[in-house]
mmCIF file of C-alpha atoms and ligand atoms in Angstrom:
data_model
loop_
_atom_site.group_PDB
_atom_site.id
_atom_site.type_symbol
_atom_site.label_atom_id
_atom_site.label_comp_id
_atom_site.label_asym_id
_atom_site.label_seq_id
_atom_site.Cartn_x
_atom_site.Cartn_y
_atom_site.Cartn_z
ATOM 1 C CA MET A 2 44.760 63.551 234.860
ATOM 2 C CA THR A 3 43.802 64.980 231.321
ATOM 3 C CA THR A 4 44.664 68.688 231.522
ATOM 4 C CA GLU A 5 44.069 70.718 228.334
ATOM 5 C CA ARG A 6 47.281 71.647 226.719
ATOM 6 C CA PRO A 7 48.099 74.651 224.578
ATOM 7 C CA ASP A 8 47.848 74.331 220.796
ATOM 8 C CA ALA A 9 51.423 75.632 220.377
ATOM 9 C CA GLY A 10 53.082 72.385 221.480
ATOM 10 C CA TRP A 11 52.465 69.704 223.932
ATOM 11 C CA SER A 12 54.669 66.880 225.825
ATOM 12 C CA VAL A 13 53.379 63.399 226.547
ATOM 13 C CA ARG A 14 54.969 61.131 229.285
ATOM 14 C CA SER A 15 54.399 57.333 228.926
ATOM 15 C CA PRO A 16 55.587 54.888 231.478
ATOM 16 C CA GLY A 17 57.186 51.298 231.068
ATOM 17 C CA ARG A 18 55.732 48.456 232.990
ATOM 18 C CA VAL A 19 56.696 45.622 235.126
ATOM 19 C CA ASN A 20 54.600 42.376 235.578
ATOM 20 C CA LEU A 21 54.458 41.084 239.099
ATOM 21 C CA ILE A 22 52.954 37.825 238.082
ATOM 22 C CA GLY A 23 50.571 36.536 235.485
ATOM 23 C CA GLU A 24 52.985 35.634 232.465
ATOM 24 C CA HIS A 25 51.788 34.353 229.082
ATOM 25 C CA THR A 26 48.213 34.413 230.718
ATOM 26 C CA ASP A 27 46.736 37.642 228.998
ATOM 27 C CA TYR A 28 46.265 36.055 225.585
ATOM 28 C CA ASN A 29 44.637 32.888 227.257
ATOM 29 C CA ASP A 30 41.970 35.093 228.826
ATOM 30 C CA GLY A 31 43.626 34.860 232.286
ATOM 31 C CA PHE A 32 44.730 37.171 235.169
ATOM 32 C CA VAL A 33 47.682 39.512 235.109
ATOM 33 C CA LEU A 34 49.163 41.790 237.801
ATOM 34 C CA PRO A 35 51.356 44.519 236.029
ATOM 35 C CA ALA A 36 52.268 47.972 237.283
ATOM 36 C CA ALA A 37 53.240 51.085 235.371
ATOM 37 C CA ILE A 38 56.794 52.217 236.594
ATOM 38 C CA ASP A 39 58.509 55.618 236.812
ATOM 39 C CA LEU A 40 60.857 54.994 234.125
ATOM 40 C CA GLU A 41 59.170 56.644 231.291
ATOM 41 C CA LEU A 42 59.599 58.123 227.649
ATOM 42 C CA ARG A 43 58.511 61.531 226.534
ATOM 43 C CA LEU A 44 57.381 62.845 223.208
ATOM 44 C CA THR A 45 57.636 66.594 222.956
ATOM 45 C CA VAL A 46 55.179 67.576 220.104
ATOM 46 C CA ILE A 47 54.570 70.518 217.785
ATOM 47 C CA PRO A 48 51.857 70.510 215.276
ATOM 48 C CA SER A 49 53.192 70.775 211.599
ATOM 49 C CA GLY A 50 50.096 71.872 209.726
ATOM 50 C CA ASP A 51 50.836 69.188 207.046
ATOM 51 C CA ARG A 52 50.184 65.421 206.724
ATOM 52 C CA ARG A 53 53.444 64.073 207.883
ATOM 53 C CA VAL A 54 54.230 62.475 211.242
ATOM 54 C CA GLY A 55 58.187 62.903 211.958
ATOM 55 C CA VAL A 56 59.822 61.665 215.198
ATOM 56 C CA THR A 57 63.451 62.635 216.166
ATOM 57 C CA LEU A 58 65.197 60.443 218.761
ATOM 58 C CA ALA A 59 66.878 62.907 221.188
ATOM 59 C CA SER A 60 69.757 60.270 221.797
ATOM 60 C CA SER A 61 70.912 59.971 218.139
ATOM 61 C CA ALA A 62 69.112 62.641 216.101
ATOM 62 C CA GLU A 63 67.701 59.819 213.918
ATOM 63 C CA THR A 64 64.504 60.872 212.368
ATOM 64 C CA ALA A 65 61.946 58.701 210.992
ATOM 65 C CA SER A 66 58.608 59.758 209.431
ATOM 66 C CA PHE A 67 55.463 58.794 207.403
ATOM 67 C CA ASP A 68 52.644 60.260 205.738
ATOM 68 C CA LEU A 69 49.216 59.964 207.257
ATOM 69 C CA ASP A 70 47.521 59.491 203.833
ATOM 70 C CA ASP A 71 49.867 56.865 202.834
ATOM 71 C CA ILE A 72 51.070 54.864 205.913
ATOM 72 C CA GLY A 73 52.305 51.943 203.891
ATOM 73 C CA SER A 74 53.672 48.662 205.200
ATOM 74 C CA PRO A 75 55.872 48.245 208.463
ATOM 75 C CA GLY A 76 59.424 48.747 207.739
ATOM 76 C CA HIS A 77 60.686 46.978 210.852
ATOM 77 C CA GLY A 78 61.940 49.928 212.694
ATOM 78 C CA TRP A 79 60.753 51.690 215.851
ATOM 79 C CA ILE A 80 58.592 54.165 213.917
ATOM 80 C CA ASP A 81 56.335 51.110 213.111
ATOM 81 C CA TYR A 82 54.816 51.622 216.576
ATOM 82 C CA VAL A 83 53.841 55.162 215.785
ATOM 83 C CA ALA A 84 52.525 54.369 212.227
ATOM 84 C CA GLY A 85 50.550 51.304 213.429
ATOM 85 C CA VAL A 86 48.812 53.586 216.180
ATOM 86 C CA ALA A 87 48.074 56.185 213.429
ATOM 87 C CA ASN A 88 46.663 53.411 211.290
ATOM 88 C CA VAL A 89 44.211 52.051 213.751
ATOM 89 C CA LEU A 90 43.160 55.467 214.918
ATOM 90 C CA GLN A 91 42.360 56.431 211.317
ATOM 91 C CA ALA A 92 40.701 53.233 210.632
ATOM 92 C CA ALA A 93 38.324 53.926 213.685
ATOM 93 C CA GLY A 94 37.369 57.276 212.297
ATOM 94 C CA HIS A 95 39.674 59.748 213.994
ATOM 95 C CA ARG A 96 40.801 62.713 212.012
ATOM 96 C CA LEU A 97 44.570 63.213 212.694
ATOM 97 C CA THR A 98 46.936 65.919 211.603
ATOM 98 C CA GLY A 99 50.769 65.975 210.961
ATOM 99 C CA VAL A 100 53.209 66.704 213.899
ATOM 100 C CA ARG A 101 56.961 66.759 214.586
ATOM 101 C CA ALA A 102 58.300 65.279 217.820
ATOM 102 C CA VAL A 103 61.312 64.531 219.774
ATOM 103 C CA LEU A 104 61.429 61.338 221.744
ATOM 104 C CA GLU A 105 63.487 61.078 224.895
ATOM 105 C CA SER A 106 63.607 58.048 226.985
ATOM 106 C CA ARG A 107 64.850 56.904 230.470
ATOM 107 C CA LEU A 108 63.260 53.604 229.703
ATOM 108 C CA PRO A 109 65.618 50.875 228.740
ATOM 109 C CA MET A 110 64.537 49.933 225.103
ATOM 110 C CA ALA A 111 63.923 46.420 224.163
ATOM 111 C CA ALA A 112 64.533 45.159 227.835
ATOM 112 C CA GLY A 113 61.263 43.482 228.527
ATOM 113 C CA LEU A 114 59.870 46.736 230.183
ATOM 114 C CA SER A 115 57.287 47.483 227.322
ATOM 115 C CA SER A 116 58.948 50.292 225.641
ATOM 116 C CA SER A 117 56.899 49.317 222.615
ATOM 117 C CA ALA A 118 53.741 49.634 224.480
ATOM 118 C CA ALA A 119 54.878 52.941 225.979
ATOM 119 C CA LEU A 120 55.682 54.403 222.643
ATOM 120 C CA GLU A 121 52.287 53.273 221.128
ATOM 121 C CA LEU A 122 50.290 54.908 223.995
ATOM 122 C CA ALA A 123 52.515 57.998 223.719
ATOM 123 C CA ALA A 124 51.912 58.143 220.002
ATOM 124 C CA ALA A 125 48.156 57.898 220.555
ATOM 125 C CA TRP A 126 48.082 60.888 222.810
ATOM 126 C CA MET A 127 50.394 62.703 220.608
ATOM 127 C CA LEU A 128 48.296 62.059 217.423
ATOM 128 C CA LEU A 129 44.956 62.654 219.002
ATOM 129 C CA GLY A 130 46.174 66.330 219.722
ATOM 130 C CA PRO A 131 45.828 68.640 222.636
ATOM 131 C CA GLY A 132 42.376 67.384 223.706
ATOM 132 C CA GLY A 133 43.832 64.019 224.060
ATOM 133 C CA PRO A 134 41.834 60.675 224.230
ATOM 134 C CA GLU A 135 39.150 62.194 226.498
ATOM 135 C CA ALA A 136 38.162 64.871 223.764
ATOM 136 C CA ALA A 137 38.277 62.004 221.148
ATOM 137 C CA GLY A 138 35.739 59.937 223.340
ATOM 138 C CA ILE A 139 38.194 57.135 223.958
ATOM 139 C CA ASP A 140 38.703 55.988 227.605
ATOM 140 C CA ARG A 141 41.912 54.551 228.836
ATOM 141 C CA LEU A 142 41.039 50.956 228.570
ATOM 142 C CA ALA A 143 39.683 51.428 224.982
ATOM 143 C CA LEU A 144 42.767 53.342 223.977
ATOM 144 C CA ALA A 145 44.926 50.268 225.275
ATOM 145 C CA ARG A 146 42.974 47.946 223.143
ATOM 146 C CA LEU A 147 43.515 50.035 220.100
ATOM 147 C CA CYS A 148 47.087 50.120 220.586
ATOM 148 C CA GLN A 149 47.078 46.315 221.104
ATOM 149 C CA GLY A 150 45.391 46.171 217.668
ATOM 150 C CA ALA A 151 48.334 48.163 216.189
ATOM 151 C CA GLU A 152 50.834 45.740 217.607
ATOM 152 C CA ASN A 153 48.793 42.720 216.486
ATOM 153 C CA ASP A 154 47.767 43.776 213.024
ATOM 154 C CA TYR A 155 50.465 46.225 211.953
ATOM 155 C CA VAL A 156 53.647 45.364 213.778
ATOM 156 C CA GLY A 157 52.681 41.687 213.670
ATOM 157 C CA VAL A 158 53.278 40.535 217.237
ATOM 158 C CA SER A 159 50.315 38.511 218.418
ATOM 159 C CA CYS A 160 50.593 40.108 222.140
ATOM 160 C CA GLY A 161 47.933 40.139 224.752
ATOM 161 C CA LEU A 162 46.588 43.266 226.292
ATOM 162 C CA MET A 163 48.586 43.372 229.577
ATOM 163 C CA ASP A 164 51.514 45.908 228.456
ATOM 164 C CA GLN A 165 49.113 48.509 226.653
ATOM 165 C CA PHE A 166 46.789 48.305 229.602
ATOM 166 C CA ALA A 167 49.436 48.726 232.252
ATOM 167 C CA VAL A 168 50.831 51.755 230.383
ATOM 168 C CA SER A 169 47.366 53.391 229.908
ATOM 169 C CA CYS A 170 45.668 52.667 233.078
ATOM 170 C CA GLY A 171 48.757 52.664 235.758
ATOM 171 C CA GLU A 172 48.178 54.075 239.129
ATOM 172 C CA ALA A 173 50.799 55.200 241.509
ATOM 173 C CA GLY A 174 51.510 52.989 244.408
ATOM 174 C CA ALA A 175 49.640 50.053 243.014
ATOM 175 C CA ALA A 176 49.798 47.165 240.833
ATOM 176 C CA LEU A 177 46.619 46.284 238.498
ATOM 177 C CA LEU A 178 44.754 43.185 238.698
ATOM 178 C CA LEU A 179 43.241 42.665 235.197
ATOM 179 C CA ASP A 180 40.857 39.887 234.254
ATOM 180 C CA CYS A 181 41.644 39.581 230.434
ATOM 181 C CA ARG A 182 38.477 37.969 230.010
ATOM 182 C CA SER A 183 35.866 40.316 231.348
ATOM 183 C CA LEU A 184 38.411 43.294 231.238
ATOM 184 C CA ALA A 185 37.347 44.128 234.812
ATOM 185 C CA TRP A 186 40.361 45.586 236.744
ATOM 186 C CA ARG A 187 41.235 47.020 239.999
ATOM 187 C CA PRO A 188 44.273 48.468 241.691
ATOM 188 C CA VAL A 189 45.974 46.273 244.386
ATOM 189 C CA ALA A 190 48.169 48.335 246.663
ATOM 190 C CA LEU A 191 51.835 47.193 247.184
ATOM 191 C CA PRO A 192 53.398 47.337 250.741
ATOM 192 C CA LEU A 193 56.012 49.883 249.678
ATOM 193 C CA ASP A 194 56.719 51.121 253.148
ATOM 194 C CA GLU A 195 58.223 47.673 253.717
ATOM 195 C CA LEU A 196 59.266 46.467 250.291
ATOM 196 C CA ALA A 197 61.174 48.139 247.362
ATOM 197 C CA LEU A 198 60.095 47.117 243.931
ATOM 198 C CA VAL A 199 63.342 46.285 242.041
ATOM 199 C CA VAL A 200 63.758 45.323 238.395
ATOM 200 C CA ILE A 201 67.096 43.907 237.264
ATOM 201 C CA ASP A 202 67.897 44.180 233.602
ATOM 202 C CA SER A 203 69.929 41.070 232.662
ATOM 203 C CA GLY A 204 71.680 43.134 229.927
ATOM 204 C CA SER A 205 70.647 40.397 227.326
ATOM 205 C CA ARG A 206 68.733 42.142 224.560
ATOM 206 C CA ARG A 207 67.008 39.036 222.850
ATOM 207 C CA THR A 208 63.861 40.910 223.223
ATOM 208 C CA VAL A 209 60.671 39.708 221.696
ATOM 209 C CA ARG A 210 61.343 36.784 219.657
ATOM 210 C CA THR A 211 58.289 37.334 217.684
ATOM 211 C CA SER A 212 58.212 34.064 216.126
ATOM 212 C CA GLU A 213 58.583 32.075 219.476
ATOM 213 C CA TYR A 214 56.125 34.254 221.205
ATOM 214 C CA ASN A 215 53.500 33.689 218.373
ATOM 215 C CA GLU A 216 54.365 30.054 218.446
ATOM 216 C CA ARG A 217 53.650 29.761 222.288
ATOM 217 C CA ARG A 218 50.222 31.556 221.613
ATOM 218 C CA ARG A 219 49.395 29.064 218.704
ATOM 219 C CA ARG A 220 50.383 26.183 221.027
ATOM 220 C CA CYS A 221 47.914 27.278 223.628
ATOM 221 C CA GLU A 222 45.184 27.790 220.987
ATOM 222 C CA ARG A 223 45.979 24.212 219.653
ATOM 223 C CA GLY A 224 45.553 22.831 223.439
ATOM 224 C CA VAL A 225 42.134 24.377 223.553
ATOM 225 C CA ALA A 226 41.046 23.174 220.165
ATOM 226 C CA ILE A 227 42.027 19.612 221.334
ATOM 227 C CA LEU A 228 40.105 19.845 224.411
ATOM 228 C CA ALA A 229 37.195 21.336 222.724
ATOM 229 C CA GLY A 230 37.370 18.548 219.988
ATOM 230 C CA ARG A 231 36.854 15.977 222.941
ATOM 231 C CA GLY A 232 33.620 17.757 223.902
ATOM 232 C CA LEU A 233 34.753 19.928 226.723
ATOM 233 C CA PRO A 234 32.866 23.271 226.917
ATOM 234 C CA VAL A 235 36.151 25.411 226.658
ATOM 235 C CA THR A 236 36.911 28.308 224.421
ATOM 236 C CA SER A 237 40.241 29.393 226.157
ATOM 237 C CA LEU A 238 42.581 28.016 228.726
ATOM 238 C CA ARG A 239 40.710 30.172 231.226
ATOM 239 C CA ASP A 240 38.042 27.399 231.288
ATOM 240 C CA VAL A 241 40.509 24.448 231.645
ATOM 241 C CA THR A 242 41.698 22.734 234.799
ATOM 242 C CA VAL A 243 44.726 20.655 235.510
ATOM 243 C CA ALA A 244 42.521 17.717 235.684
ATOM 244 C CA ASP A 245 41.154 18.428 232.171
ATOM 245 C CA LEU A 246 44.698 18.661 230.999
ATOM 246 C CA GLU A 247 45.941 15.263 232.562
ATOM 247 C CA ALA A 248 42.796 13.400 231.405
ATOM 248 C CA ALA A 249 43.641 14.544 227.865
ATOM 249 C CA ALA A 250 47.372 14.059 228.127
ATOM 250 C CA ASP A 251 47.778 11.521 225.288
ATOM 251 C CA ALA A 252 45.984 13.733 222.746
ATOM 252 C CA LEU A 253 47.651 16.893 223.720
ATOM 253 C CA GLY A 254 51.110 15.415 223.755
ATOM 254 C CA ASP A 255 53.944 16.372 226.088
ATOM 255 C CA GLU A 256 54.869 19.879 224.709
ATOM 256 C CA THR A 257 51.167 21.191 224.350
ATOM 257 C CA LEU A 258 50.590 19.711 227.809
ATOM 258 C CA GLN A 259 53.352 21.528 229.580
ATOM 259 C CA ARG A 260 52.717 24.867 227.950
ATOM 260 C CA CYS A 261 48.891 24.599 228.935
ATOM 261 C CA ARG A 262 49.756 23.560 232.496
ATOM 262 C CA HIS A 263 51.951 26.518 232.899
ATOM 263 C CA VAL A 264 49.005 28.775 231.863
ATOM 264 C CA VAL A 265 46.505 27.128 233.973
ATOM 265 C CA GLU A 266 48.660 27.123 237.090
ATOM 266 C CA GLU A 267 49.876 30.569 236.632
ATOM 267 C CA ASN A 268 46.337 32.068 236.657
ATOM 268 C CA GLY A 269 45.907 30.368 239.926
ATOM 269 C CA ARG A 270 49.195 31.966 241.308
ATOM 270 C CA VAL A 271 48.026 35.418 240.360
ATOM 271 C CA LEU A 272 44.937 35.306 242.506
ATOM 272 C CA GLU A 273 46.970 33.896 245.338
ATOM 273 C CA VAL A 274 49.539 36.699 245.126
ATOM 274 C CA VAL A 275 46.756 39.241 245.334
ATOM 275 C CA LYS A 276 45.410 37.553 248.420
ATOM 276 C CA ALA A 277 48.806 37.374 249.937
ATOM 277 C CA LEU A 278 49.487 41.122 249.208
ATOM 278 C CA GLU A 279 46.043 41.877 250.745
ATOM 279 C CA ALA A 280 46.777 39.673 253.814
ATOM 280 C CA GLY A 281 50.468 41.008 254.269
ATOM 281 C CA ASP A 282 51.801 37.399 253.737
ATOM 282 C CA VAL A 283 55.084 38.062 252.460
ATOM 283 C CA ALA A 284 56.491 34.612 252.907
ATOM 284 C CA ALA A 285 53.576 33.424 250.379
ATOM 285 C CA LEU A 286 54.819 36.060 247.923
ATOM 286 C CA GLY A 287 58.303 34.335 247.771
ATOM 287 C CA THR A 288 56.868 30.794 247.262
ATOM 288 C CA LEU A 289 54.328 32.011 244.331
ATOM 289 C CA PHE A 290 57.130 33.949 242.470
ATOM 290 C CA ALA A 291 59.640 31.030 242.733
ATOM 291 C CA ALA A 292 56.761 28.589 241.403
ATOM 292 C CA SER A 293 56.174 31.190 238.528
ATOM 293 C CA HIS A 294 59.644 31.350 237.655
ATOM 294 C CA ALA A 295 60.144 27.643 237.436
ATOM 295 C CA SER A 296 57.243 27.132 235.472
ATOM 296 C CA LEU A 297 58.289 29.654 232.932
ATOM 297 C CA ARG A 298 61.656 27.991 232.718
ATOM 298 C CA ASP A 299 60.744 24.364 232.708
ATOM 299 C CA LEU A 300 57.109 24.292 231.352
ATOM 300 C CA TYR A 301 56.790 27.358 229.199
ATOM 301 C CA GLU A 302 60.546 27.284 228.196
ATOM 302 C CA VAL A 303 60.858 31.243 227.902
ATOM 303 C CA SER A 304 63.491 31.853 230.700
ATOM 304 C CA SER A 305 67.300 32.042 229.768
ATOM 305 C CA PRO A 306 70.568 31.278 231.565
ATOM 306 C CA ALA A 307 70.906 34.888 232.388
ATOM 307 C CA LEU A 308 67.400 35.229 233.904
ATOM 308 C CA ASP A 309 67.871 32.139 235.872
ATOM 309 C CA ALA A 310 71.148 33.274 237.267
ATOM 310 C CA LEU A 311 69.683 36.610 238.438
ATOM 311 C CA VAL A 312 66.801 34.951 240.168
ATOM 312 C CA ASP A 313 69.184 32.478 241.816
ATOM 313 C CA ILE A 314 71.374 35.459 243.051
ATOM 314 C CA ALA A 315 68.441 37.172 244.494
ATOM 315 C CA THR A 316 66.758 34.205 246.169
ATOM 316 C CA ARG A 317 70.110 33.548 247.986
ATOM 317 C CA THR A 318 70.421 37.263 249.254
ATOM 318 C CA PRO A 319 68.950 37.690 252.714
ATOM 319 C CA GLY A 320 66.023 40.406 252.484
ATOM 320 C CA VAL A 321 64.917 39.405 249.081
ATOM 321 C CA VAL A 322 61.319 38.492 249.439
ATOM 322 C CA ALA A 323 60.363 37.290 245.949
ATOM 323 C CA ALA A 324 62.151 36.974 242.478
ATOM 324 C CA ARG A 325 61.048 35.824 239.209
ATOM 325 C CA MET A 326 61.498 36.700 235.483
ATOM 326 C CA THR A 327 59.095 39.094 233.971
ATOM 327 C CA GLY A 328 57.614 39.978 230.743
ATOM 328 C CA ALA A 329 57.763 37.607 227.563
ATOM 329 C CA GLY A 330 61.140 36.213 228.488
ATOM 330 C CA PHE A 331 63.938 34.998 226.221
ATOM 331 C CA GLY A 332 66.183 37.738 227.958
ATOM 332 C CA GLY A 333 65.106 40.987 229.350
ATOM 333 C CA CYS A 334 64.505 41.629 233.185
ATOM 334 C CA THR A 335 63.627 40.103 236.417
ATOM 335 C CA VAL A 336 61.184 41.584 238.975
ATOM 336 C CA ASN A 337 62.049 41.438 242.824
ATOM 337 C CA LEU A 338 60.228 42.592 245.923
ATOM 338 C CA VAL A 339 63.056 43.355 248.508
ATOM 339 C CA GLU A 340 63.028 44.547 252.205
ATOM 340 C CA ARG A 341 64.040 48.361 251.901
ATOM 341 C CA ASP A 342 67.226 47.950 253.775
ATOM 342 C CA ALA A 343 68.414 44.942 251.705
ATOM 343 C CA VAL A 344 68.457 46.612 248.295
ATOM 344 C CA ALA A 345 72.161 47.576 248.706
ATOM 345 C CA ARG A 346 72.978 43.997 249.684
ATOM 346 C CA LEU A 347 71.234 42.718 246.460
ATOM 347 C CA GLU A 348 73.205 45.343 244.411
ATOM 348 C CA THR A 349 76.414 43.945 245.752
ATOM 349 C CA ALA A 350 75.505 40.384 245.274
ATOM 350 C CA VAL A 351 74.537 41.078 241.672
ATOM 351 C CA SER A 352 77.801 43.001 240.839
ATOM 352 C CA ASP A 353 79.964 40.385 242.479
ATOM 353 C CA ARG A 354 78.360 37.231 241.181
ATOM 354 C CA TYR A 355 76.400 37.940 237.775
ATOM 355 C CA GLN A 356 79.226 38.994 235.349
ATOM 356 C CA PRO A 357 81.503 36.113 236.282
ATOM 357 C CA LEU A 358 78.427 33.527 235.962
ATOM 358 C CA THR A 359 77.074 35.015 232.473
ATOM 359 C CA GLY A 360 79.790 37.422 231.018
ATOM 360 C CA LEU A 361 77.050 40.078 231.049
ATOM 361 C CA GLU A 362 76.499 43.156 232.935
ATOM 362 C CA ALA A 363 73.181 43.588 234.812
ATOM 363 C CA HIS A 364 71.640 46.714 236.006
ATOM 364 C CA VAL A 365 69.553 47.089 239.280
ATOM 365 C CA LEU A 366 66.712 49.499 238.912
ATOM 366 C CA ARG A 367 64.787 50.526 242.034
ATOM 367 C CA VAL A 368 61.242 51.511 240.501
ATOM 368 C CA GLU A 369 57.922 52.832 241.881
ATOM 369 C CA PRO A 370 54.526 51.991 240.441
ATOM 370 C CA ALA A 371 53.471 55.216 238.535
ATOM 371 C CA ASP A 372 50.346 56.608 236.971
ATOM 372 C CA GLY A 373 49.569 55.757 233.320
ATOM 373 C CA VAL A 374 50.428 57.761 230.247
ATOM 374 C CA GLY A 375 49.415 61.526 230.370
ATOM 375 C CA TRP A 376 50.464 65.083 229.666
ATOM 376 C CA ALA A 377 54.028 65.871 231.037
ATOM 377 C CA VAL A 378 53.590 68.853 233.289
ATOM 378 C CA ASP A 379 57.099 69.765 234.299
HETATM 379 C C1 GLA B 401 54.732 40.415 226.390
HETATM 380 C C2 GLA B 401 53.455 40.741 225.743
HETATM 381 C C3 GLA B 401 52.182 40.676 226.694
HETATM 382 C C4 GLA B 401 52.340 39.376 227.662
HETATM 383 C C5 GLA B 401 53.780 39.056 228.093
HETATM 384 C C6 GLA B 401 53.967 37.768 228.787
HETATM 385 O O1 GLA B 401 54.989 41.506 227.190
HETATM 386 O O2 GLA B 401 53.373 42.055 225.058
HETATM 387 O O3 GLA B 401 50.996 40.793 226.128
HETATM 388 O O4 GLA B 401 51.923 38.160 226.751
HETATM 389 O O5 GLA B 401 54.747 39.221 226.918
HETATM 390 O O6 GLA B 401 53.269 37.746 229.849
#
């Protein structure tokens, strides 16, 4: 996928991602099943010969920039994702040079489709220059980890690896099963002849509530510390069973118990979904997606009335096989597997019922699993 681009200028395409299942499991050493999607952003880049990195948004002509020799602290804008990546690449010993770039996007921003990870990976390819990561000796998984480091340490979101991994390693036609402990992964084909992958944007832009996201992560770590303190040989929730949690219920307390239970059970559901996909068991997919959504709503408490309404509308629509919220939650999108001839019916159901229930406008987006970040060749 890494074709050499001419020095005069180059263009990077970087996809969003949708997670089929495995929510809030990545930072607990668990399993995830995301796919990169064909909604993408593009950076068109020219080298500047100086030490500045400047990016202009095609939609508004807003420009932001920073100096590679004095990156400074994050300013809480979109350029932080680019600056954070420059920071980690330089810290890892890569010699970067200045560029000017234009950013265009078909990927809804801040909608839970990983526009930030898409920008981070695009920035990494842009900053590493025409030879790309390959010439710099960085493979796709390693680059995802560097970008995750940028988001954790520079931007300040304690995210797991899922988003950067999916954007970097995506494969057309497939979801990717990642074991976030061993980092082993493999593509899992989706039955796309029969089913469409449909993302519904709830129109609610509450995005990454950084403090609540980071709080959920700390709560999981606290659960592990309590169990380890009782002598269990556990270093993450990956080592924990529901029976372990129930035996320590008093020590954990209700809230920690329910957060941890979500993670432990969600890991099991990821593996069950992979089995169901491989066996062509469509009915099981519906049950597992429904259980995941209920758990995120009731145990992890990261859903929202808008997301619940979308899942409810989808679930009542004949031909919708599976529906759940996707991503961090607190707004954003749902993911749906829909019989191909039922997509129009789902669109009608959403346009008739969602706005009266929520006062919001939803967007139904039919997407295809896509290749990960790379040079744009058209
Ligand atoms: C966000 C984070 C991911 C993951 C999901 C929830 O997208 O960036 O690392 O934790 O939330 O599954």
